[in-house]
Amino acid sequence: MTTLSPPMHDHRQRCETATASHLCLDVRCLISRFLGSIFPTPGIYQQQQFRRKPACMDRQTSFSRDIGHAAAETYLITRLTFTLLRYLGVGYRWYTRLLALACYALLLMPGFIQVAYCYFFSSQVRRSIIYGDQPRNRLDLYLPTNTNGPKPVVVFVTGGAWIIGYKAWGSLLGLQLAERDVIVACIDYRNFPQGTISDMVKDVSQGVSFVCNLIGRYGGDPNRIYLMGQSAGAHISACVLLEQAIKESRGESITWSVSQIKAYFGLSGGYNLFNLVDHFHNRGLYRSIFLSIMEGEESFEQFSPEVRIKDPRNREAASLLPPIKLFHGTSDLSIPSDASINLVEALKGAGAEAEVILYEGKSHTDLFLQDPLRGGKDDLFDHVVAVIHAGDEEALAKDASAPPRKRLVPEILLRLARHISPF
């Protein structure tokens, strides 16, 4: 049911949305000029990769470039986001959540430092591979040490409330899956206010296309590709997958096929924007910002997989989808687990193969951060690996004999982090 707002409220909301849109355009131009002034164009960058240099110089240059890129981009986007939030009148709730986020990160810092060391210094990580012509069109590859034969591939899309996502957020998952002989491609994409939802979907689809067409060069098996997203990344990747299926069902031109995706894993995602807008507003992601990210309420249907899959016109597209597995914690306050339950029901109603796996008492970050940092047995990780290695007896035997994963953060810090988490 649609609630009509008083005219004054409509006018104010339109002004806020228009202001956000104009500011976003200014932000994109500023970011493009800033990055363009300090980083080479994709063509020049790719040519430079083939110049012969000493190995130590290559590593030093790569490390300095990636550190500079991440630091400059993070600082600029954070500063512009604060400017945008102040302009839209966002108050204390966002700032208290940002403070809680800082404390949360400090408590988990022992684990983050260890993961960051591997991310920057491991020879098995290929950072910032260019897949498109936008500033954030880069991806990281995590490669197994075992190079015997082509490996299955997981394309991972990170979360971050559509605002603070970054490809390195998937480094823990990438490193751990690489230990099980799985290649992981973590896709970066434009965040708000650098881009809006259609930009994010476009970026991720282009990144998936890059992996589907070129992963063989890195030892990946193009016939065993799995798509996975977490939180906002689960929403974006689900939009990408469904949009691609719809294009194929209509006979439109494509650069990659849904048939190349063996399965989709959605972790703690939201798939119906109509049901989430008020929930996010009460949680601090205010309506004016959310509408700006999602390009207005008129775009909610297009970017709500749950709603779109119910459209009878998309019945054929549903038949093209790969098996879909959604994971969600029952104590998730950021995105209620009903979001995954409802999408699975809609998918089944459309004839698609779908399953939801609920984890009792788990929060929004338990499944993706605290549990992996805790080490030892991890039910979600084991489930994903079992699906990827299904039918591969040698890989399954290796999984069964794999040593317990190392604990990266003391239990007391993990418990405190869970208590203070803003998610």
Tab-separated table of C-alpha atoms in Angstrom:
chain	number	residue	atom	x	y	z
A	1	MET	CA	0.000	0.000	0.000
A	2	THR	CA	1.333	3.434	-0.934
A	3	THR	CA	1.200	6.178	1.681
A	4	LEU	CA	0.576	9.677	0.337
A	5	SER	CA	2.686	12.390	1.924
A	6	PRO	CA	1.634	16.019	2.437
A	7	PRO	CA	2.616	18.311	-0.448
A	8	MET	CA	5.232	20.131	1.643
A	9	HIS	CA	6.925	16.834	2.501
A	10	ASP	CA	6.923	15.803	-1.179
A	11	HIS	CA	8.480	19.106	-2.158
A	12	ARG	CA	11.151	18.823	0.501
A	13	GLN	CA	11.939	15.210	-0.443
A	14	ARG	CA	12.180	16.120	-4.134
A	15	CYS	CA	14.549	18.953	-3.255
A	16	GLU	CA	16.695	16.650	-1.135
A	17	THR	CA	16.821	14.018	-3.855
A	18	ALA	CA	17.614	16.581	-6.537
A	19	THR	CA	20.322	18.099	-4.339
A	20	ALA	CA	21.827	14.660	-3.749
A	21	SER	CA	21.766	13.928	-7.459
A	22	HIS	CA	23.529	17.180	-8.341
A	23	LEU	CA	26.074	16.642	-5.589
A	24	CYS	CA	26.652	13.070	-6.769
A	25	LEU	CA	27.401	14.394	-10.265
A	26	ASP	CA	29.887	16.869	-8.830
A	27	VAL	CA	31.406	14.111	-6.706
A	28	ARG	CA	31.844	11.789	-9.707
A	29	CYS	CA	33.504	14.535	-11.730
A	30	LEU	CA	35.830	15.411	-8.845
A	31	ILE	CA	36.761	11.783	-8.244
A	32	SER	CA	37.373	11.161	-11.938
A	33	ARG	CA	39.603	14.226	-12.229
A	34	PHE	CA	41.440	13.350	-9.006
A	35	LEU	CA	42.111	9.738	-9.925
A	36	GLY	CA	42.861	10.625	-13.518
A	37	SER	CA	45.552	13.039	-12.396
A	38	ILE	CA	47.485	10.486	-10.334
A	39	PHE	CA	46.789	7.143	-12.040
A	40	PRO	CA	47.457	6.125	-15.645
A	41	THR	CA	44.681	5.236	-18.032
A	42	PRO	CA	43.777	1.521	-18.381
A	43	GLY	CA	45.555	1.242	-21.718
A	44	ILE	CA	48.782	2.763	-20.439
A	45	TYR	CA	48.543	0.767	-17.230
A	46	GLN	CA	48.150	-2.512	-19.091
A	47	GLN	CA	51.047	-1.683	-21.408
A	48	GLN	CA	53.239	-0.950	-18.404
A	49	GLN	CA	52.494	-4.397	-16.990
A	50	PHE	CA	54.384	-5.998	-19.880
A	51	ARG	CA	57.546	-3.897	-19.561
A	52	ARG	CA	60.437	-5.861	-18.181
A	53	LYS	CA	61.538	-4.715	-14.740
A	54	PRO	CA	63.386	-6.414	-11.903
A	55	ALA	CA	61.019	-8.511	-9.766
A	56	CYS	CA	61.767	-6.508	-6.609
A	57	MET	CA	60.989	-3.250	-8.419
A	58	ASP	CA	57.703	-4.704	-9.714
A	59	ARG	CA	56.624	-5.688	-6.201
A	60	GLN	CA	57.644	-2.338	-4.739
A	61	THR	CA	55.843	-0.400	-7.478
A	62	SER	CA	52.727	-2.558	-7.173
A	63	PHE	CA	52.657	-2.204	-3.393
A	64	SER	CA	53.124	1.586	-3.493
A	65	ARG	CA	50.521	1.981	-6.226
A	66	ASP	CA	47.898	-0.080	-4.410
A	67	ILE	CA	48.504	1.621	-1.058
A	68	GLY	CA	48.295	5.033	-2.682
A	69	HIS	CA	45.186	4.092	-4.632
A	70	ALA	CA	43.345	2.690	-1.611
A	71	ALA	CA	44.352	5.517	0.736
A	72	ALA	CA	43.545	8.330	-1.684
A	73	GLU	CA	40.232	6.832	-2.745
A	74	THR	CA	39.126	5.959	0.787
A	75	TYR	CA	39.984	9.433	2.103
A	76	LEU	CA	38.292	11.250	-0.755
A	77	ILE	CA	35.079	9.209	-0.736
A	78	THR	CA	34.818	9.358	3.071
A	79	ARG	CA	35.221	13.128	3.083
A	80	LEU	CA	32.669	13.594	0.295
A	81	THR	CA	30.236	11.247	2.044
A	82	PHE	CA	30.433	13.326	5.233
A	83	THR	CA	29.810	16.456	3.173
A	84	LEU	CA	26.778	14.847	1.558
A	85	LEU	CA	25.372	13.640	4.884
A	86	ARG	CA	25.752	17.075	6.483
A	87	TYR	CA	24.091	18.728	3.492
A	88	LEU	CA	21.108	16.394	3.737
A	89	GLY	CA	20.744	17.094	7.436
A	90	VAL	CA	21.886	13.722	8.757
A	91	GLY	CA	22.419	14.018	12.488
A	92	TYR	CA	23.863	12.278	15.477
A	93	ARG	CA	22.711	8.737	14.657
A	94	TRP	CA	25.065	8.378	11.694
A	95	TYR	CA	27.978	9.825	13.629
A	96	THR	CA	27.428	7.539	16.617
A	97	ARG	CA	27.297	4.568	14.257
A	98	LEU	CA	30.521	5.658	12.594
A	99	LEU	CA	32.123	5.915	16.030
A	100	ALA	CA	30.853	2.435	16.868
A	101	LEU	CA	32.263	1.209	13.546
A	102	ALA	CA	35.682	2.633	14.441
A	103	CYS	CA	35.642	0.892	17.838
A	104	TYR	CA	34.452	-2.326	16.202
A	105	ALA	CA	37.352	-2.222	13.753
A	106	LEU	CA	39.865	-1.546	16.550
A	107	LEU	CA	38.701	-4.605	18.481
A	108	LEU	CA	39.149	-6.802	15.420
A	109	MET	CA	42.429	-5.145	14.432
A	110	PRO	CA	44.652	-8.124	15.440
A	111	GLY	CA	42.940	-10.190	12.762
A	112	PHE	CA	42.771	-7.382	10.234
A	113	ILE	CA	46.528	-6.797	10.480
A	114	GLN	CA	47.292	-10.454	9.760
A	115	VAL	CA	44.903	-10.522	6.808
A	116	ALA	CA	46.265	-7.209	5.475
A	117	TYR	CA	49.825	-8.552	5.625
A	118	CYS	CA	48.842	-11.519	3.470
A	119	TYR	CA	46.817	-9.279	1.170
A	120	PHE	CA	49.760	-6.996	0.394
A	121	PHE	CA	52.670	-9.426	0.546
A	122	SER	CA	51.371	-12.821	-0.571
A	123	SER	CA	52.510	-13.843	-4.051
A	124	GLN	CA	49.129	-15.573	-4.481
A	125	VAL	CA	47.194	-12.293	-4.486
A	126	ARG	CA	46.867	-10.292	-7.698
A	127	ARG	CA	45.612	-6.849	-6.723
A	128	SER	CA	43.730	-4.231	-8.721
A	129	ILE	CA	43.339	-5.996	-12.059
A	130	ILE	CA	41.477	-3.601	-14.361
A	131	TYR	CA	38.205	-4.893	-15.815
A	132	GLY	CA	36.589	-1.664	-17.074
A	133	ASP	CA	37.085	2.034	-17.741
A	134	GLN	CA	35.703	3.485	-14.490
A	135	PRO	CA	37.980	4.433	-11.525
A	136	ARG	CA	36.659	1.586	-9.338
A	137	ASN	CA	36.609	-1.029	-12.098
A	138	ARG	CA	39.241	-3.254	-10.516
A	139	LEU	CA	39.257	-6.685	-8.954
A	140	ASP	CA	41.558	-8.742	-6.762
A	141	LEU	CA	42.380	-12.375	-7.506
A	142	TYR	CA	43.283	-14.919	-4.804
A	143	LEU	CA	45.076	-17.873	-6.384
A	144	PRO	CA	45.730	-21.309	-4.834
A	145	THR	CA	49.315	-22.505	-4.488
A	146	ASN	CA	48.298	-25.750	-6.172
A	147	THR	CA	48.338	-25.091	-9.918
A	148	ASN	CA	47.506	-28.603	-11.101
A	149	GLY	CA	44.544	-28.302	-13.427
A	150	PRO	CA	41.881	-25.576	-13.777
A	151	LYS	CA	40.314	-24.448	-10.489
A	152	PRO	CA	36.740	-23.505	-9.577
A	153	VAL	CA	36.146	-19.773	-9.235
A	154	VAL	CA	34.105	-17.682	-6.799
A	155	VAL	CA	33.207	-14.155	-7.903
A	156	PHE	CA	32.622	-12.233	-4.675
A	157	VAL	CA	30.841	-8.876	-4.288
A	158	THR	CA	31.481	-7.140	-0.963
A	159	GLY	CA	28.911	-5.304	1.144
A	160	GLY	CA	29.122	-1.908	2.823
A	161	ALA	CA	25.614	-0.362	2.773
A	162	TRP	CA	26.200	0.713	-0.850
A	163	ILE	CA	28.472	3.453	0.591
A	164	ILE	CA	31.667	1.988	2.099
A	165	GLY	CA	32.192	-1.190	0.075
A	166	TYR	CA	35.714	-2.038	-1.096
A	167	LYS	CA	37.194	-5.100	-2.775
A	168	ALA	CA	39.722	-5.696	0.023
A	169	TRP	CA	36.830	-6.389	2.432
A	170	GLY	CA	36.705	-9.849	0.830
A	171	SER	CA	40.348	-10.664	1.507
A	172	LEU	CA	39.683	-12.983	4.470
A	173	LEU	CA	37.237	-15.063	2.442
A	174	GLY	CA	39.552	-14.986	-0.569
A	175	LEU	CA	42.588	-16.197	1.361
A	176	GLN	CA	40.665	-18.970	3.100
A	177	LEU	CA	39.001	-20.272	-0.072
A	178	ALA	CA	42.342	-20.167	-1.908
A	179	GLU	CA	43.647	-22.598	0.728
A	180	ARG	CA	40.957	-25.008	-0.502
A	181	ASP	CA	42.098	-24.692	-4.141
A	182	VAL	CA	39.391	-22.202	-5.110
A	183	ILE	CA	40.198	-19.032	-7.059
A	184	VAL	CA	38.392	-15.970	-5.699
A	185	ALA	CA	37.779	-12.751	-7.643
A	186	CYS	CA	36.718	-9.849	-5.401
A	187	ILE	CA	35.055	-7.184	-7.526
A	188	ASP	CA	35.253	-3.506	-6.677
A	189	TYR	CA	32.454	-1.201	-7.823
A	190	ARG	CA	31.428	2.434	-7.533
A	191	ASN	CA	29.864	3.289	-4.172
A	192	PHE	CA	27.483	6.134	-3.395
A	193	PRO	CA	27.969	9.066	-3.905
A	194	GLN	CA	30.468	8.074	-6.611
A	195	GLY	CA	27.682	6.121	-8.282
A	196	THR	CA	24.080	4.991	-7.760
A	197	ILE	CA	22.541	1.533	-7.927
A	198	SER	CA	22.475	1.281	-11.739
A	199	ASP	CA	26.204	2.137	-11.808
A	200	MET	CA	26.897	-0.545	-9.193
A	201	VAL	CA	24.948	-3.183	-11.110
A	202	LYS	CA	26.691	-2.207	-14.348
A	203	ASP	CA	30.144	-2.390	-12.721
A	204	VAL	CA	29.554	-5.788	-11.134
A	205	SER	CA	28.103	-7.229	-14.344
A	206	GLN	CA	31.173	-6.022	-16.218
A	207	GLY	CA	33.422	-7.600	-13.573
A	208	VAL	CA	31.566	-10.922	-13.869
A	209	SER	CA	31.952	-10.728	-17.642
A	210	PHE	CA	35.710	-10.226	-17.251
A	211	VAL	CA	35.967	-13.320	-15.040
A	212	CYS	CA	33.760	-15.473	-17.273
A	213	ASN	CA	35.792	-14.617	-20.367
A	214	LEU	CA	39.350	-14.331	-19.054
A	215	ILE	CA	39.695	-16.391	-15.862
A	216	GLY	CA	41.290	-19.214	-17.854
A	217	ARG	CA	44.432	-17.077	-18.123
A	218	TYR	CA	44.810	-17.299	-14.350
A	219	GLY	CA	44.175	-21.024	-14.025
A	220	GLY	CA	40.427	-20.815	-13.464
A	221	ASP	CA	37.808	-23.121	-14.921
A	222	PRO	CA	35.294	-21.032	-16.937
A	223	ASN	CA	32.785	-23.859	-16.555
A	224	ARG	CA	32.869	-23.766	-12.749
A	225	ILE	CA	32.125	-20.181	-11.739
A	226	TYR	CA	30.115	-19.326	-8.610
A	227	LEU	CA	28.660	-15.895	-7.826
A	228	MET	CA	28.542	-14.762	-4.195
A	229	GLY	CA	27.611	-11.515	-2.454
A	230	GLN	CA	27.361	-10.288	1.125
A	231	SER	CA	24.866	-7.716	2.475
A	232	ALA	CA	24.616	-4.872	-0.080
A	233	GLY	CA	26.850	-6.995	-2.320
A	234	ALA	CA	24.278	-9.813	-2.147
A	235	HIS	CA	21.581	-7.389	-3.293
A	236	ILE	CA	23.699	-6.016	-6.155
A	237	SER	CA	24.865	-9.436	-7.352
A	238	ALA	CA	21.295	-10.793	-7.220
A	239	CYS	CA	20.187	-7.852	-9.376
A	240	VAL	CA	23.023	-8.615	-11.797
A	241	LEU	CA	22.138	-12.299	-12.044
A	242	LEU	CA	18.420	-11.730	-12.583
A	243	GLU	CA	18.984	-8.902	-15.068
A	244	GLN	CA	21.310	-11.141	-17.070
A	245	ALA	CA	18.733	-13.954	-17.089
A	246	ILE	CA	16.046	-11.540	-18.295
A	247	LYS	CA	18.304	-10.289	-21.098
A	248	GLU	CA	19.030	-13.840	-22.216
A	249	SER	CA	15.345	-14.815	-22.131
A	250	ARG	CA	14.595	-11.863	-24.424
A	251	GLY	CA	17.408	-12.688	-26.834
A	252	GLU	CA	19.357	-9.498	-26.126
A	253	SER	CA	23.095	-9.177	-26.799
A	254	ILE	CA	25.240	-10.348	-23.874
A	255	THR	CA	28.945	-10.650	-23.019
A	256	TRP	CA	28.518	-13.483	-20.480
A	257	SER	CA	25.873	-16.098	-19.827
A	258	VAL	CA	23.939	-17.118	-16.730
A	259	SER	CA	24.670	-20.697	-17.769
A	260	GLN	CA	28.318	-20.072	-16.804
A	261	ILE	CA	27.290	-19.579	-13.153
A	262	LYS	CA	27.084	-22.943	-11.383
A	263	ALA	CA	25.394	-21.545	-8.252
A	264	TYR	CA	24.632	-18.283	-6.471
A	265	PHE	CA	25.410	-17.712	-2.779
A	266	GLY	CA	23.690	-14.770	-1.055
A	267	LEU	CA	24.879	-13.911	2.433
A	268	SER	CA	22.760	-11.644	4.698
A	269	GLY	CA	21.269	-9.799	1.740
A	270	GLY	CA	18.157	-7.687	1.188
A	271	TYR	CA	16.170	-8.296	-1.982
A	272	ASN	CA	13.010	-6.176	-1.704
A	273	LEU	CA	13.605	-2.424	-1.485
A	274	PHE	CA	9.951	-1.713	-0.701
A	275	ASN	CA	10.278	-3.707	2.534
A	276	LEU	CA	13.658	-2.247	3.467
A	277	VAL	CA	13.312	1.517	3.031
A	278	ASP	CA	11.518	2.109	6.351
A	279	HIS	CA	13.664	-0.438	8.164
A	280	PHE	CA	16.860	1.261	7.005
A	281	HIS	CA	15.445	4.690	7.877
A	282	ASN	CA	14.887	3.539	11.462
A	283	ARG	CA	18.392	2.054	11.533
A	284	GLY	CA	20.043	5.320	10.440
A	285	LEU	CA	20.251	4.963	6.646
A	286	TYR	CA	17.737	7.751	6.155
A	287	ARG	CA	15.073	7.686	3.487
A	288	SER	CA	16.478	10.662	1.554
A	289	ILE	CA	19.875	8.983	1.218
A	290	PHE	CA	18.416	5.571	0.415
A	291	LEU	CA	16.218	7.070	-2.310
A	292	SER	CA	19.255	8.823	-3.771
A	293	ILE	CA	21.251	5.573	-3.776
A	294	MET	CA	18.398	3.644	-5.393
A	295	GLU	CA	17.521	6.416	-7.889
A	296	GLY	CA	14.116	7.136	-6.405
A	297	GLU	CA	11.171	4.988	-5.411
A	298	GLU	CA	10.229	4.570	-9.057
A	299	SER	CA	13.304	2.315	-9.428
A	300	PHE	CA	12.465	0.050	-6.494
A	301	GLU	CA	10.802	-2.605	-8.638
A	302	GLN	CA	13.690	-2.794	-11.104
A	303	PHE	CA	16.218	-3.309	-8.303
A	304	SER	CA	14.116	-5.632	-6.121
A	305	PRO	CA	14.802	-9.225	-7.236
A	306	GLU	CA	12.002	-10.562	-5.048
A	307	VAL	CA	9.438	-8.322	-6.757
A	308	ARG	CA	10.833	-8.787	-10.237
A	309	ILE	CA	10.890	-12.584	-10.128
A	310	LYS	CA	7.141	-12.601	-9.378
A	311	ASP	CA	6.372	-10.864	-12.667
A	312	PRO	CA	4.839	-13.491	-14.996
A	313	ARG	CA	6.784	-11.936	-17.889
A	314	ASN	CA	10.009	-13.112	-16.226
A	315	ARG	CA	8.962	-16.745	-15.875
A	316	GLU	CA	11.321	-17.851	-18.636
A	317	ALA	CA	14.187	-15.914	-17.036
A	318	ALA	CA	13.588	-17.775	-13.771
A	319	SER	CA	14.116	-21.086	-15.554
A	320	LEU	CA	17.599	-19.926	-16.613
A	321	LEU	CA	18.803	-19.156	-13.090
A	322	PRO	CA	21.372	-21.441	-11.443
A	323	PRO	CA	20.729	-23.054	-8.036
A	324	ILE	CA	20.421	-20.279	-5.444
A	325	LYS	CA	21.461	-20.680	-1.814
A	326	LEU	CA	20.828	-17.888	0.675
A	327	PHE	CA	22.429	-17.725	4.136
A	328	HIS	CA	21.145	-15.533	6.953
A	329	GLY	CA	21.454	-15.143	10.721
A	330	THR	CA	18.205	-15.061	12.676
A	331	SER	CA	19.516	-12.245	14.910
A	332	ASP	CA	20.477	-10.004	12.000
A	333	LEU	CA	19.297	-6.492	12.890
A	334	SER	CA	20.687	-4.768	9.790
A	335	ILE	CA	18.709	-6.886	7.297
A	336	PRO	CA	16.105	-9.229	8.821
A	337	SER	CA	16.328	-12.877	7.799
A	338	ASP	CA	12.819	-12.597	6.340
A	339	ALA	CA	14.488	-10.944	3.347
A	340	SER	CA	16.149	-14.227	2.365
A	341	ILE	CA	13.123	-16.342	3.265
A	342	ASN	CA	10.810	-14.238	1.099
A	343	LEU	CA	13.153	-14.303	-1.915
A	344	VAL	CA	13.455	-18.089	-1.770
A	345	GLU	CA	9.664	-18.408	-1.663
A	346	ALA	CA	9.353	-16.098	-4.667
A	347	LEU	CA	12.015	-18.030	-6.579
A	348	LYS	CA	10.371	-21.361	-5.882
A	349	GLY	CA	7.042	-19.904	-6.945
A	350	ALA	CA	8.620	-18.953	-10.267
A	351	GLY	CA	10.045	-22.441	-10.751
A	352	ALA	CA	13.670	-21.716	-9.812
A	353	GLU	CA	15.810	-23.934	-7.572
A	354	ALA	CA	16.387	-22.088	-4.278
A	355	GLU	CA	17.181	-22.805	-0.635
A	356	VAL	CA	17.566	-20.681	2.495
A	357	ILE	CA	19.851	-21.734	5.355
A	358	LEU	CA	19.282	-19.921	8.657
A	359	TYR	CA	21.830	-19.677	11.468
A	360	GLU	CA	20.210	-19.384	14.866
A	361	GLY	CA	21.360	-16.376	16.900
A	362	LYS	CA	23.849	-15.135	14.307
A	363	SER	CA	24.115	-11.398	13.613
A	364	HIS	CA	24.778	-9.488	10.395
A	365	THR	CA	28.559	-9.713	10.836
A	366	ASP	CA	28.930	-13.059	12.659
A	367	LEU	CA	28.782	-15.157	9.502
A	368	PHE	CA	31.179	-13.028	7.469
A	369	LEU	CA	33.648	-11.679	10.049
A	370	GLN	CA	33.547	-12.938	13.625
A	371	ASP	CA	33.150	-16.633	12.791
A	372	PRO	CA	35.988	-16.724	10.197
A	373	LEU	CA	38.243	-14.713	12.536
A	374	ARG	CA	37.442	-17.186	15.328
A	375	GLY	CA	39.000	-20.024	13.347
A	376	GLY	CA	38.179	-23.703	13.757
A	377	LYS	CA	34.980	-25.104	12.262
A	378	ASP	CA	32.731	-22.763	10.293
A	379	ASP	CA	29.435	-24.237	9.094
A	380	LEU	CA	28.802	-21.626	6.403
A	381	PHE	CA	32.315	-21.904	4.962
A	382	ASP	CA	32.109	-25.709	4.974
A	383	HIS	CA	28.725	-25.600	3.240
A	384	VAL	CA	29.983	-23.314	0.460
A	385	VAL	CA	33.113	-25.398	-0.101
A	386	ALA	CA	31.058	-28.617	-0.188
A	387	VAL	CA	28.837	-27.177	-2.929
A	388	ILE	CA	31.848	-26.002	-4.960
A	389	HIS	CA	33.668	-29.330	-4.653
A	390	ALA	CA	30.596	-31.541	-5.134
A	391	GLY	CA	31.495	-34.388	-7.477
A	392	ASP	CA	35.244	-33.872	-7.061
A	393	GLU	CA	36.278	-36.802	-4.846
A	394	GLU	CA	39.897	-35.691	-4.599
A	395	ALA	CA	38.947	-32.168	-3.488
A	396	LEU	CA	36.394	-33.491	-0.989
A	397	ALA	CA	38.995	-35.831	0.523
A	398	LYS	CA	41.411	-32.922	0.848
A	399	ASP	CA	38.698	-30.840	2.525
A	400	ALA	CA	38.006	-33.629	5.007
A	401	SER	CA	41.669	-33.796	6.036
A	402	ALA	CA	42.260	-30.022	6.087
A	403	PRO	CA	43.626	-28.733	9.429
A	404	PRO	CA	41.407	-26.466	11.550
A	405	ARG	CA	41.643	-22.857	10.515
A	406	LYS	CA	43.811	-20.607	12.643
A	407	ARG	CA	42.236	-18.274	15.211
A	408	LEU	CA	43.067	-14.659	14.327
A	409	VAL	CA	41.371	-12.724	17.160
A	410	PRO	CA	41.029	-13.604	20.892
A	411	GLU	CA	37.535	-14.634	21.928
A	412	ILE	CA	37.065	-11.756	24.375
A	413	LEU	CA	37.687	-9.200	21.607
A	414	LEU	CA	35.262	-10.994	19.302
A	415	ARG	CA	32.536	-10.889	21.945
A	416	LEU	CA	33.126	-7.205	22.640
A	417	ALA	CA	33.120	-6.447	18.907
A	418	ARG	CA	29.796	-8.267	18.482
A	419	HIS	CA	28.310	-6.226	21.318
A	420	ILE	CA	29.449	-2.863	19.931
A	421	SER	CA	28.900	-3.597	16.231
A	422	PRO	CA	26.808	-0.904	14.487
A	423	PHE	CA	25.485	-3.481	11.986
